[in-house]
Short mmCIF file of C-alpha atoms in Angstrom, two decimals:
data_model
loop_
_atom_site.label_atom_id
_atom_site.label_comp_id
_atom_site.label_asym_id
_atom_site.label_seq_id
_atom_site.Cartn_x
_atom_site.Cartn_y
_atom_site.Cartn_z
CA MET A 1 116.27 81.10 93.61
CA HIS A 2 113.53 78.88 93.11
CA ASP A 3 110.40 79.85 90.87
CA ARG A 4 107.86 78.74 93.04
CA GLU A 5 104.61 79.80 95.07
CA THR A 6 106.15 79.26 98.45
CA PHE A 7 109.75 80.95 99.99
CA HIS A 8 111.52 78.13 101.81
CA ILE A 9 114.38 79.25 104.69
CA LEU A 10 117.06 77.36 106.14
CA ALA A 11 118.13 79.05 109.26
CA LEU A 12 120.99 77.90 111.55
CA ASP A 13 122.50 78.81 115.06
CA GLY A 14 125.43 79.11 115.80
CA GLY A 15 126.89 76.89 119.05
CA GLY A 16 130.59 76.10 118.64
CA ILE A 17 131.02 72.27 118.94
CA ARG A 18 127.31 71.76 119.24
CA GLY A 19 126.92 72.26 115.41
CA VAL A 20 127.83 68.89 115.07
CA TYR A 21 124.28 68.06 115.99
CA THR A 22 123.02 70.56 112.66
CA ALA A 23 125.21 69.38 110.87
CA HIS A 24 124.48 65.35 111.42
CA LEU A 25 120.74 66.18 110.83
CA LEU A 26 121.16 67.94 107.86
CA ALA A 27 123.32 65.04 106.75
CA ARG A 28 120.29 62.63 107.42
CA LEU A 29 118.74 65.18 105.58
CA GLU A 30 119.97 65.32 102.34
CA ASP A 31 120.53 61.55 102.05
CA ALA A 32 116.33 61.23 103.02
CA LEU A 33 115.98 63.92 99.78
CA GLN A 34 119.02 62.69 97.57
CA VAL A 35 119.56 66.12 96.81
CA PRO A 36 121.77 69.08 98.03
CA VAL A 37 120.31 70.94 100.71
CA ARG A 38 120.48 74.36 98.81
CA GLU A 39 118.19 72.29 95.98
CA ARG A 40 115.37 73.12 98.79
CA PHE A 41 115.80 76.29 99.91
CA ASP A 42 115.35 80.24 98.62
CA LEU A 43 117.76 81.71 101.31
CA ILE A 44 120.21 80.30 103.78
CA ALA A 45 121.51 81.74 106.59
CA GLY A 46 123.73 81.28 109.55
CA THR A 47 125.78 81.93 112.48
CA SER A 48 128.55 81.34 113.47
CA SER A 49 129.50 77.33 114.01
CA GLY A 50 125.96 77.78 111.42
CA SER A 51 127.65 80.13 109.31
CA ILE A 52 130.18 77.07 108.20
CA LEU A 53 127.34 74.72 107.45
CA ALA A 54 125.28 77.71 105.52
CA GLY A 55 128.31 78.74 103.49
CA ALA A 56 129.37 75.14 102.74
CA ALA A 57 125.38 73.88 101.95
CA ALA A 58 125.12 77.62 99.81
CA MET A 59 128.40 75.89 97.83
CA SER A 60 126.54 72.39 97.56
CA VAL A 61 129.21 70.57 99.79
CA PRO A 62 127.88 67.65 101.21
CA MET A 63 126.32 68.08 104.85
CA GLU A 64 128.23 64.31 105.55
CA ARG A 65 131.57 65.79 105.16
CA LEU A 66 130.79 68.84 107.24
CA ALA A 67 129.46 67.01 109.95
CA GLY A 68 132.99 65.03 110.04
CA LEU A 69 134.99 68.48 110.15
CA PHE A 70 132.95 69.08 113.56
CA GLU A 71 133.72 65.34 114.39
CA THR A 72 137.25 64.97 113.06
CA GLU A 73 138.58 68.40 113.31
CA ALA A 74 137.57 69.93 116.87
CA SER A 75 140.30 68.85 118.99
CA ARG A 76 142.47 71.01 116.11
CA ILE A 77 140.10 73.81 116.34
CA PHE A 78 139.77 73.91 120.35
CA SER A 79 143.53 73.46 120.49
CA ARG A 80 144.41 75.69 124.07
CA ARG A 81 147.06 78.32 123.72
CA ARG A 82 150.21 77.40 125.98
CA LEU A 83 149.55 78.43 129.40
CA SER A 84 151.85 82.20 130.25
CA CYS A 85 151.14 84.94 132.53
CA PHE A 86 149.22 86.50 129.84
CA SER A 87 146.77 83.92 129.05
CA PHE A 88 143.94 86.14 130.92
CA LEU A 89 144.50 88.73 128.43
CA ARG A 90 144.38 86.79 125.67
CA SER A 91 141.50 84.65 123.73
CA ARG A 92 141.27 81.11 124.75
CA TYR A 93 142.01 79.63 121.12
CA SER A 94 144.19 80.76 118.03
CA THR A 95 142.30 81.59 115.22
CA GLU A 96 144.47 79.88 112.82
CA PRO A 97 143.69 76.37 112.94
CA LEU A 98 139.86 77.13 112.32
CA ALA A 99 140.99 79.23 109.44
CA GLN A 100 143.01 76.27 108.09
CA VAL A 101 139.93 74.12 108.39
CA LEU A 102 137.85 76.28 106.53
CA GLY A 103 140.35 76.48 103.92
CA GLU A 104 140.25 72.56 103.37
CA TYR A 105 136.26 72.03 103.80
CA LEU A 106 134.91 74.88 102.01
CA PRO A 107 135.44 76.17 98.60
CA GLU A 108 138.08 79.13 97.79
CA VAL A 109 135.26 81.64 96.64
CA THR A 110 134.15 85.03 97.46
CA LEU A 111 130.77 85.98 98.04
CA GLY A 112 129.68 87.16 94.39
CA GLU A 113 130.29 83.36 93.33
CA VAL A 114 127.95 82.04 95.82
CA PRO A 115 124.81 81.39 93.58
CA THR A 116 122.81 80.19 96.41
CA PRO A 117 121.29 83.49 98.43
CA LEU A 118 123.33 83.21 101.34
CA MET A 119 123.11 85.46 104.64
CA ILE A 120 126.10 85.09 107.33
CA THR A 121 125.50 87.24 110.48
CA SER A 122 128.55 89.28 112.11
CA SER A 123 128.83 92.22 114.29
CA ASP A 124 131.19 95.19 114.16
CA ILE A 125 132.44 95.75 117.12
CA SER A 126 134.19 99.12 116.34
CA THR A 127 131.03 101.08 115.84
CA GLY A 128 128.26 98.75 117.84
CA ARG A 129 126.63 98.17 114.19
CA VAL A 130 125.01 94.68 112.98
CA HIS A 131 126.88 93.30 109.82
CA VAL A 132 125.68 90.73 107.87
CA PHE A 133 127.41 88.86 104.79
CA LYS A 134 125.31 88.32 101.26
CA SER A 135 125.57 86.84 98.65
CA ARG A 136 124.89 88.15 95.46
CA TYR A 137 121.10 87.68 95.45
CA LEU A 138 120.75 91.51 95.58
CA GLU A 139 122.37 92.11 92.20
CA LYS A 140 119.92 89.54 90.65
CA LEU A 141 116.91 91.13 92.25
CA GLY A 142 117.76 94.45 90.48
CA GLN A 143 119.22 96.12 93.50
CA PRO A 144 122.78 97.59 94.75
CA TYR A 145 125.28 94.87 95.75
CA ARG A 146 128.80 97.21 96.12
CA ARG A 147 130.11 95.75 99.44
CA ASP A 148 130.68 92.15 99.82
CA GLY A 149 130.90 90.90 96.49
CA ASP A 150 135.23 90.41 96.61
CA VAL A 151 134.70 89.24 100.27
CA ARG A 152 136.12 85.62 100.78
CA LEU A 153 133.48 83.10 101.97
CA SER A 154 135.99 81.93 104.60
CA ASP A 155 136.49 85.33 106.24
CA ALA A 156 132.91 85.96 106.33
CA VAL A 157 132.52 82.79 108.51
CA LEU A 158 135.92 83.37 110.54
CA ALA A 159 134.03 86.78 111.61
CA SER A 160 130.74 84.90 112.20
CA CYS A 161 132.74 82.43 114.55
CA ALA A 162 134.72 84.74 116.50
CA ALA A 163 132.77 84.23 119.83
CA PRO A 164 134.25 87.07 122.21
CA THR A 165 136.65 84.83 124.74
CA TYR A 166 137.12 82.11 122.48
CA PHE A 167 138.37 83.63 119.34
CA ASP A 168 139.87 86.93 118.32
CA PRO A 169 137.79 89.52 116.25
CA ARG A 170 138.71 89.49 112.59
CA GLU A 171 139.64 92.04 110.29
CA VAL A 172 137.11 92.08 106.96
CA ARG A 173 138.38 95.49 105.11
CA GLU A 174 137.93 98.19 107.13
CA TYR A 175 135.20 96.38 109.63
CA LEU A 176 136.62 94.65 112.82
CA LEU A 177 134.08 91.67 113.68
CA ALA A 178 133.08 89.27 115.75
CA ASP A 179 130.67 86.77 116.32
CA GLY A 180 127.07 87.20 114.87
CA GLY A 181 125.77 85.41 117.92
CA LEU A 182 125.81 88.71 119.79
CA TRP A 183 122.63 89.65 118.34
CA ALA A 184 121.59 87.11 116.03
CA ASN A 185 122.54 83.51 117.20
CA ASN A 186 119.11 82.38 115.76
CA PRO A 187 118.96 84.37 112.37
CA SER A 188 115.12 83.29 111.55
CA VAL A 189 113.95 86.69 112.13
CA ILE A 190 116.44 88.67 109.76
CA ALA A 191 116.00 85.91 107.38
CA VAL A 192 112.35 86.29 107.29
CA THR A 193 112.53 90.28 107.09
CA GLU A 194 114.98 89.86 104.00
CA ALA A 195 112.56 87.65 102.45
CA LEU A 196 109.73 90.46 102.96
CA SER A 197 111.95 93.51 102.14
CA ARG A 198 114.14 92.40 99.51
CA PHE A 199 112.63 89.52 97.88
CA GLY A 200 109.22 91.25 98.08
CA ARG A 201 107.29 87.43 99.33
CA PRO A 202 103.77 87.98 101.62
CA LEU A 203 104.36 86.45 104.89
CA GLU A 204 102.12 84.12 104.10
CA GLN A 205 104.26 82.12 101.71
CA VAL A 206 107.30 82.06 104.09
CA TYR A 207 108.47 78.77 105.38
CA VAL A 208 111.09 78.28 107.95
CA LEU A 209 113.16 74.90 109.31
CA SER A 210 115.18 76.33 112.25
CA ILE A 211 117.81 74.51 113.69
CA GLY A 212 118.91 75.14 116.74
CA THR A 213 122.42 73.41 118.75
CA GLY A 214 120.58 72.91 122.12
CA ARG A 215 118.97 74.90 125.06
CA THR A 216 119.05 74.61 128.69
CA HIS A 217 117.54 75.09 131.63
CA SER A 218 120.19 75.59 134.06
CA PHE A 219 122.65 78.06 133.95
CA TYR A 220 123.32 80.09 137.16
CA ARG A 221 122.30 79.37 141.13
CA GLN A 222 122.40 81.99 143.47
CA SER A 223 126.04 83.19 144.27
CA ARG A 224 127.50 85.76 146.77
CA THR A 225 130.62 86.89 144.14
CA TRP A 226 129.05 88.07 140.64
CA GLY A 227 132.50 89.12 139.02
CA LEU A 228 132.95 88.34 135.40
CA VAL A 229 135.01 85.62 136.22
CA THR A 230 133.12 84.43 139.48
CA GLY A 231 129.39 84.18 139.49
CA TRP A 232 129.06 84.97 135.64
CA GLY A 233 132.02 83.22 134.44
CA ARG A 234 133.45 84.19 130.98
CA GLU A 235 132.34 81.68 128.49
CA GLN A 236 129.18 80.78 130.45
CA LEU A 237 127.94 84.02 130.31
CA VAL A 238 128.83 84.25 126.57
CA SER A 239 126.85 80.94 125.85
CA TYR A 240 123.79 82.53 128.32
CA VAL A 241 123.58 85.26 125.87
CA LEU A 242 123.52 83.53 122.78
CA GLY A 243 120.58 81.06 124.34
CA LEU A 244 118.57 83.75 125.25
CA GLN A 245 118.99 85.42 121.87
CA SER A 246 118.31 82.22 119.89
CA GLN A 247 114.82 81.37 122.08
CA ALA A 248 113.81 85.55 121.39
CA SER A 249 114.08 85.00 117.79
CA ALA A 250 112.44 81.56 117.89
CA ASN A 251 109.82 82.99 119.81
CA MET A 252 108.74 85.92 117.52
CA ALA A 253 109.19 83.48 114.05
CA LYS A 254 106.71 81.65 115.83
CA LEU A 255 104.80 84.67 116.75
CA LEU A 256 104.65 85.56 112.79
CA LEU A 257 104.64 82.48 111.27
CA GLY A 258 102.71 80.14 113.34
CA ASP A 259 102.72 76.58 111.59
CA ARG A 260 104.75 77.42 109.13
CA HIS A 261 108.07 77.99 111.59
CA LEU A 262 109.65 74.53 112.48
CA ARG A 263 112.36 74.89 115.22
CA LEU A 264 114.60 71.73 116.04
CA ASP A 265 116.41 72.57 118.94
CA PRO A 266 116.90 69.46 121.73
CA GLU A 267 117.12 70.11 125.25
CA ILE A 268 120.50 69.54 126.49
CA GLN A 269 122.57 69.84 129.73
CA SER A 270 124.78 73.14 129.99
CA TRP A 271 127.52 71.84 127.10
CA ARG A 272 130.04 74.58 126.70
CA LEU A 273 130.70 75.89 123.18
CA ASP A 274 133.94 73.72 123.01
CA ASP A 275 133.17 71.02 125.22
CA THR A 276 133.96 67.99 122.85
CA LYS A 277 132.69 65.22 125.17
CA HIS A 278 129.51 65.46 123.79
CA ILE A 279 129.88 64.95 120.07
CA GLN A 280 128.59 61.68 120.21
CA ASN A 281 125.60 62.35 122.05
CA LEU A 282 124.43 65.43 119.86
CA LYS A 283 124.73 63.15 116.72
CA ALA A 284 122.31 60.81 118.45
CA LEU A 285 120.02 63.71 119.18
CA ALA A 286 120.56 64.52 115.69
CA ASP A 287 119.55 61.15 114.67
CA ARG A 288 116.69 60.69 117.12
CA ASP A 289 114.84 64.60 116.42
CA PHE A 290 115.27 63.20 112.19
CA THR A 291 113.64 60.31 112.72
CA TYR A 292 110.74 61.04 115.02
CA GLY A 293 110.30 64.66 113.08
CA SER A 294 111.09 63.82 109.74
CA GLU A 295 107.24 64.07 108.81
CA ALA A 296 107.23 67.50 110.25
CA ILE A 297 110.47 68.76 108.14
CA MET A 298 109.04 67.57 104.58
CA SER A 299 105.79 69.04 105.29
CA ASN A 300 107.73 72.11 106.11
CA LEU A 301 109.87 71.86 102.54
CA GLU A 302 106.30 71.03 100.68
CA GLY A 303 104.79 74.17 101.86
CA ILE A 304 102.31 72.02 104.08
CA ARG A 305 100.81 73.76 107.42
#
């Protein structure tokens, strides 16, 4: 945590493979700053693929390396199961390849060992409640910190990444957890709430850099059938719900913070969370948005409205 008047939040959306946009943009930012991302933020929050990047950033893993994760490991993570008569009864992908990749890219630490204030969102599907993993900053703030200290960072990330129909839910201790994007795909507002309630910062001191994974204005057309696998579509419905949540959170954060909220979220086509064909397009969008938005990003980091 940094001793300065302003309080800076980095909020990273979920979005599956589209997280390569975020990773590449953060790599450009680190290159410009010449310091790890975590050195410029007081709190980092991430959901789903954004939780991978948030966890890595909190441990000073270079964002250039994480950009490589999305680019080189995508086919391994999104390797389809063999077709069988039970295919419709199972998640599309096994969690094991993702767990192996995280083991190679993230340090083997518990949340209690993460030095940076970090929030990772998930959903407790056994009780219908929200579930937020936190690093040990509550302890440093003189508040109770009992639940997450011995939870492995990789387990928290796997829980946050468990998007329905894509990956199975993750058991972490007594909790059965799924994708945090079901309620906080854009974690900006929950991070702002944490800054106000836990860190005791007044709203006028809070600045947010919020990075999405692409928004689309084209989802559904009129259909004669609106079943789960017909008009709604399984994976398409998941993407639609995540997109709505991100948009709602961005709107609320903007209303709360005004010019102290900076959102980077490119307009894209209806690219699925597991569609690896658009990686180069997403990297190009990140290059474009950093090039044209670098002045606004630096102003946000300096606390200039």
